[in-house]
PDB file of C-alpha atoms in Angstrom:
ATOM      1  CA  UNK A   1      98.549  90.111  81.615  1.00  0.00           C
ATOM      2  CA  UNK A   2     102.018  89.655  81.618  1.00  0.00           C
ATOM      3  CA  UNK A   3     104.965  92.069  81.860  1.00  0.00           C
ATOM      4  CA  UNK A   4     105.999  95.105  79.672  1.00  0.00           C
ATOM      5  CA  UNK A   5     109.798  95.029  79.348  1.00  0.00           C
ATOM      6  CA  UNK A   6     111.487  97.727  77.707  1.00  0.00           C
ATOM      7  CA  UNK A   7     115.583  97.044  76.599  1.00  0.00           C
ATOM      8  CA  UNK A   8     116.821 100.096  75.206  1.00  0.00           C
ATOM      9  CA  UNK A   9     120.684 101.775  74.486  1.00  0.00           C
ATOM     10  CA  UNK A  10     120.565 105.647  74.690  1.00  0.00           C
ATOM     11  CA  UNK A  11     123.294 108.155  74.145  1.00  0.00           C
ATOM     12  CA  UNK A  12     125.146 109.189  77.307  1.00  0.00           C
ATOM     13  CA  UNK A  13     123.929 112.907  76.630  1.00  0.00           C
ATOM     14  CA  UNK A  14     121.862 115.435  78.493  1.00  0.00           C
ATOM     15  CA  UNK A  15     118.854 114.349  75.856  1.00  0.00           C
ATOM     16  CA  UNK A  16     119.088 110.847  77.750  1.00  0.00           C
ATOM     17  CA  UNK A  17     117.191 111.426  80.484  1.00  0.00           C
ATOM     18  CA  UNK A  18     114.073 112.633  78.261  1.00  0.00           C
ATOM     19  CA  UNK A  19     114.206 109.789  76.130  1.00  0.00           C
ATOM     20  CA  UNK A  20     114.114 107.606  79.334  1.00  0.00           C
ATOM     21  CA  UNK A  21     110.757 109.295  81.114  1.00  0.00           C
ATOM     22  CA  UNK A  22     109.394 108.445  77.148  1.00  0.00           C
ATOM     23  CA  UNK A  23     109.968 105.087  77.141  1.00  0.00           C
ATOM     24  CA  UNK A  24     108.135 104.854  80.567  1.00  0.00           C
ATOM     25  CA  UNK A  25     105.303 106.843  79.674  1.00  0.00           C
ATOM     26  CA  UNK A  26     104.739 103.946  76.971  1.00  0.00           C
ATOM     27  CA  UNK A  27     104.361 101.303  79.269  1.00  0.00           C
ATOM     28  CA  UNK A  28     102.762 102.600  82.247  1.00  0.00           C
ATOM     29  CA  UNK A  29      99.369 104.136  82.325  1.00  0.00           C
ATOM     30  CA  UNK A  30      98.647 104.952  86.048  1.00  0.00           C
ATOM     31  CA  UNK A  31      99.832 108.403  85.879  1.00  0.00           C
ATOM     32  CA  UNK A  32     101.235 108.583  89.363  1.00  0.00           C
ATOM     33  CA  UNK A  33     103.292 105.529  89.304  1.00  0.00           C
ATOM     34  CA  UNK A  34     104.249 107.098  85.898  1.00  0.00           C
ATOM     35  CA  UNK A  35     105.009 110.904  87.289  1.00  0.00           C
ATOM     36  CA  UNK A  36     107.019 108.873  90.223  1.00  0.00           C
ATOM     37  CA  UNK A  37     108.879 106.428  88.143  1.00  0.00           C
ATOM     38  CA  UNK A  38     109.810 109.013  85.967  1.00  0.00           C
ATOM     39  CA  UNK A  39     111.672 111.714  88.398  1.00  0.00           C
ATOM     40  CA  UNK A  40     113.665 108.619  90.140  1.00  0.00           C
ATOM     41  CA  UNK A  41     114.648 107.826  86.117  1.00  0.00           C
ATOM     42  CA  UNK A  42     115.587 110.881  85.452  1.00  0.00           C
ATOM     43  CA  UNK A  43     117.930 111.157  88.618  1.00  0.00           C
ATOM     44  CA  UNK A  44     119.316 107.526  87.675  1.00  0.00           C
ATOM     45  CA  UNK A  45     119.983 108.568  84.142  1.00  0.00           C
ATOM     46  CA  UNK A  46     121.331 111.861  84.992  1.00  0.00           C
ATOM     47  CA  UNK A  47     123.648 110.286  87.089  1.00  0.00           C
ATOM     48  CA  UNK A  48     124.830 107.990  85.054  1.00  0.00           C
ATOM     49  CA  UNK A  49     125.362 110.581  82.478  1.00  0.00           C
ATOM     50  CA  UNK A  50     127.229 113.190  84.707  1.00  0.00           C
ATOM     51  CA  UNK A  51     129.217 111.173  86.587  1.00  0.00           C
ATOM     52  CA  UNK A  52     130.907 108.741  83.783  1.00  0.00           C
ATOM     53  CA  UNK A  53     132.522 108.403  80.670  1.00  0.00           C
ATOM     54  CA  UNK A  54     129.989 106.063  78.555  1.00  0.00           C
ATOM     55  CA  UNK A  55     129.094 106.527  75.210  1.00  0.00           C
ATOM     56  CA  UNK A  56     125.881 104.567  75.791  1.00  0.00           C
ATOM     57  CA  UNK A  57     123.263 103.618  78.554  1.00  0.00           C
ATOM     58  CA  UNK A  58     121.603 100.514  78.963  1.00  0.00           C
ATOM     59  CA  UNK A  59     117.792 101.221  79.871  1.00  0.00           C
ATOM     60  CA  UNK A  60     115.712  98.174  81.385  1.00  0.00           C
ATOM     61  CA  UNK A  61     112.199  98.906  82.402  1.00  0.00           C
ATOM     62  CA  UNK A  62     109.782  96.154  83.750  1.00  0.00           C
ATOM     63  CA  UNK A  63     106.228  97.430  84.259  1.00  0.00           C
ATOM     64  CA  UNK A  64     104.060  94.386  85.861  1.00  0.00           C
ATOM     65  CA  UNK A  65     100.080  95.284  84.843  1.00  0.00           C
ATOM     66  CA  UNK A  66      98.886  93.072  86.941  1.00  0.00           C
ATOM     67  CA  UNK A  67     100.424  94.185  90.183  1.00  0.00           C
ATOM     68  CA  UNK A  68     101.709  97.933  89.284  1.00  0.00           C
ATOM     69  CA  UNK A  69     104.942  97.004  89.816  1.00  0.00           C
ATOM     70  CA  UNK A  70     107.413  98.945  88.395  1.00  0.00           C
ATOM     71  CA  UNK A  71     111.459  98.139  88.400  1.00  0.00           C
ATOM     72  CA  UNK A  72     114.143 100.021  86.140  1.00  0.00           C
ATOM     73  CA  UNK A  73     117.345 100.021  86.189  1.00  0.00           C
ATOM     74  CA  UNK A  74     120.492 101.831  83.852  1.00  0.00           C
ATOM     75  CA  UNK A  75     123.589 100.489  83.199  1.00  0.00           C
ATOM     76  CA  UNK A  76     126.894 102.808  82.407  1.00  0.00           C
ATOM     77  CA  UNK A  77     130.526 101.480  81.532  1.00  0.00           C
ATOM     78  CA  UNK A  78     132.188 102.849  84.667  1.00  0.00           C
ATOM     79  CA  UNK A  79     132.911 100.097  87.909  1.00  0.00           C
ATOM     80  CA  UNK A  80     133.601 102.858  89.952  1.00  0.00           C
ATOM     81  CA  UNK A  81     130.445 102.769  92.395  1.00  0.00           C
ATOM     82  CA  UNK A  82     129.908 106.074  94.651  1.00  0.00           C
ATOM     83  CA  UNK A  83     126.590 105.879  96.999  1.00  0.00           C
ATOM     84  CA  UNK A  84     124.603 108.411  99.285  1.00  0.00           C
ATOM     85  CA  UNK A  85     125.130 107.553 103.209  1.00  0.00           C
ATOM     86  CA  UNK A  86     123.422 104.818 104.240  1.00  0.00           C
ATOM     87  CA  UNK A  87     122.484 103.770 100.109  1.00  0.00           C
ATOM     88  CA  UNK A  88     123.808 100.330  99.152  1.00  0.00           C
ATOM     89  CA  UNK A  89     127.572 100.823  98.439  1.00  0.00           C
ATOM     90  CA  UNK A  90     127.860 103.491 100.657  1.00  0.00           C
ATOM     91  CA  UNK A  91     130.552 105.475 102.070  1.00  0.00           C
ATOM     92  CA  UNK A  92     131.577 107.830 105.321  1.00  0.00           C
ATOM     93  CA  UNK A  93     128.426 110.250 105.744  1.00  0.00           C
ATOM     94  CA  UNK A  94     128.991 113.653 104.603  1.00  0.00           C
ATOM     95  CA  UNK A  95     128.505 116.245 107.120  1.00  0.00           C
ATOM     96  CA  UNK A  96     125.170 118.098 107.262  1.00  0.00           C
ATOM     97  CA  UNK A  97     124.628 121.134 105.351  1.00  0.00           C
ATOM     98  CA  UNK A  98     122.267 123.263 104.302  1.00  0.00           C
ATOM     99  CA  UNK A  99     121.277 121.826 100.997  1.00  0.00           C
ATOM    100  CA  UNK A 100     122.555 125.074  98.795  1.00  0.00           C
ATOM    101  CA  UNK A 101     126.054 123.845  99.463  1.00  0.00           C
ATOM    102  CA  UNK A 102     125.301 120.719  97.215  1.00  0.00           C
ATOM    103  CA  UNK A 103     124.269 121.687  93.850  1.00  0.00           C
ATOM    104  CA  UNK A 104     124.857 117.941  93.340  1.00  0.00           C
ATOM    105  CA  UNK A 105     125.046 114.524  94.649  1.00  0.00           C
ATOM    106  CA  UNK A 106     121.113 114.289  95.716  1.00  0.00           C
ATOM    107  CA  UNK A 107     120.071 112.232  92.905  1.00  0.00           C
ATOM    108  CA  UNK A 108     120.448 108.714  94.723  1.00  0.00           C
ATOM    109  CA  UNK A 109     119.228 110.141  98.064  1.00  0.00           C
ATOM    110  CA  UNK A 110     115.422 110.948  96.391  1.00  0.00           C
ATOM    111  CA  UNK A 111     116.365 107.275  94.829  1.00  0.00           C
ATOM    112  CA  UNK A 112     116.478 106.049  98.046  1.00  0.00           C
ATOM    113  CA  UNK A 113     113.653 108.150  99.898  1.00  0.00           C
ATOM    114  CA  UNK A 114     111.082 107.214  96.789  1.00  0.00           C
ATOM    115  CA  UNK A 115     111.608 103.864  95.922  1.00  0.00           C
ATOM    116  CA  UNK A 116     110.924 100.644  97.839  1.00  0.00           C
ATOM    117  CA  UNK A 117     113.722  99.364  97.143  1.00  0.00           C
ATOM    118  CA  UNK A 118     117.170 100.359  95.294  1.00  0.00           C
ATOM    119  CA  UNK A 119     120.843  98.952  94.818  1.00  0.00           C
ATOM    120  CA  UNK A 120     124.081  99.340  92.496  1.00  0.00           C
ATOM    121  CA  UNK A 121     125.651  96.443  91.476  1.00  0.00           C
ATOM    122  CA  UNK A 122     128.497  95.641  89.122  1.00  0.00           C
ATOM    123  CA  UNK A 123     128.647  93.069  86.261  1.00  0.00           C
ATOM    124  CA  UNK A 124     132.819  93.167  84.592  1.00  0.00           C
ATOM    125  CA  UNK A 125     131.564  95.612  81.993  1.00  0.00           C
ATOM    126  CA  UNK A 126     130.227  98.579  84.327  1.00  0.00           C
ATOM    127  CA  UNK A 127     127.501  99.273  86.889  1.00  0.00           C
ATOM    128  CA  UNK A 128     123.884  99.055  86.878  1.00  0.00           C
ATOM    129  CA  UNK A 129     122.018 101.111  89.189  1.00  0.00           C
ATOM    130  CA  UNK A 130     117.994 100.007  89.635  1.00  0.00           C
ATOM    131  CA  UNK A 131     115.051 100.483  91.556  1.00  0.00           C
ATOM    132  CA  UNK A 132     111.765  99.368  92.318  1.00  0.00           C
ATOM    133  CA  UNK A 133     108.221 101.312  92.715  1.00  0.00           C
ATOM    134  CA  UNK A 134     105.557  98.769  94.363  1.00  0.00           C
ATOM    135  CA  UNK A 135     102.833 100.236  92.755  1.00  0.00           C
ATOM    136  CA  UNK A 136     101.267 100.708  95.835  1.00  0.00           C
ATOM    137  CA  UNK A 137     102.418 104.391  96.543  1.00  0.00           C
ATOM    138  CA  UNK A 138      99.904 106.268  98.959  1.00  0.00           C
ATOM    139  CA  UNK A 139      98.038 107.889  96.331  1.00  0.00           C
ATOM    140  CA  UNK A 140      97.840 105.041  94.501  1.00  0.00           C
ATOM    141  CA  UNK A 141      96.161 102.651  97.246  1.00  0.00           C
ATOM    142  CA  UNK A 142      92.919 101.039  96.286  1.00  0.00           C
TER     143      UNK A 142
END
């Protein structure tokens, strides 16, 4: 079988995020590559959405059926690139704190944790931030 790409635009509103984890959910079956691939969207999406000025988001989604691989990745109009410690991009490490002191800024740390792979790049027009699941998660291993 080959690939299911999804190219989408979505508004850069607090409805974006929903509409994301939907257009997942209609190209991946395996529910816990789907459950997965939807909480790191949502955290890519919300940051994106929070933490720029775009009117719209780009939305790529590549589901592979024959492996389980699954990559997405959102695009905003803002070049400025901010990372978690250690994350691709990143900058000095913030001290450690209880994690009440945050109400933010975890997002691209459960990226990071969750995913098998992750990076921010920039393109002249703004930023895309992806990741990729493997399909092989530990409850999903054959």
């Amino acid at each position: 079988m080959s690939p299911q790409i999804i190219d989408i635009s979505l508004p850069s509103t607090l409805q974006a995020a929903g509409q994301a984890r939907r257009a997942l959910s209609t190209c991946v079956s395996d529910r816990d590559l789907a459950d997965e691939g939807s909480l790191l969207l949502s955290e890519a999406v919300a940051n994106a959405v929070e933490h720029t000025v775009s009117d719209r988001l780009r939305l790529v989604i590549r589901h592979d059926t024959a492996t389980d691989a699954l990559m997405c990745a959102v695009r905003d109009a803002s070049a400025e690139v901010a990372a978690p410690a250690g994350g691709p991009g990143a900058g000095p490490a913030r001290p450690a704190m209880d994690s009440a002191v945050y109400e933010s800024g975890r997002g691209l740390g459960i990226i990071d944790a969750l995913s098998a792979a992750w990076g921010i790049s920039t393109d002249g027009f703004g930023k895309w931030l992806w990741f990729c699941l493997d399909g092989a998660g530990p409850d999903r291993e054959g």
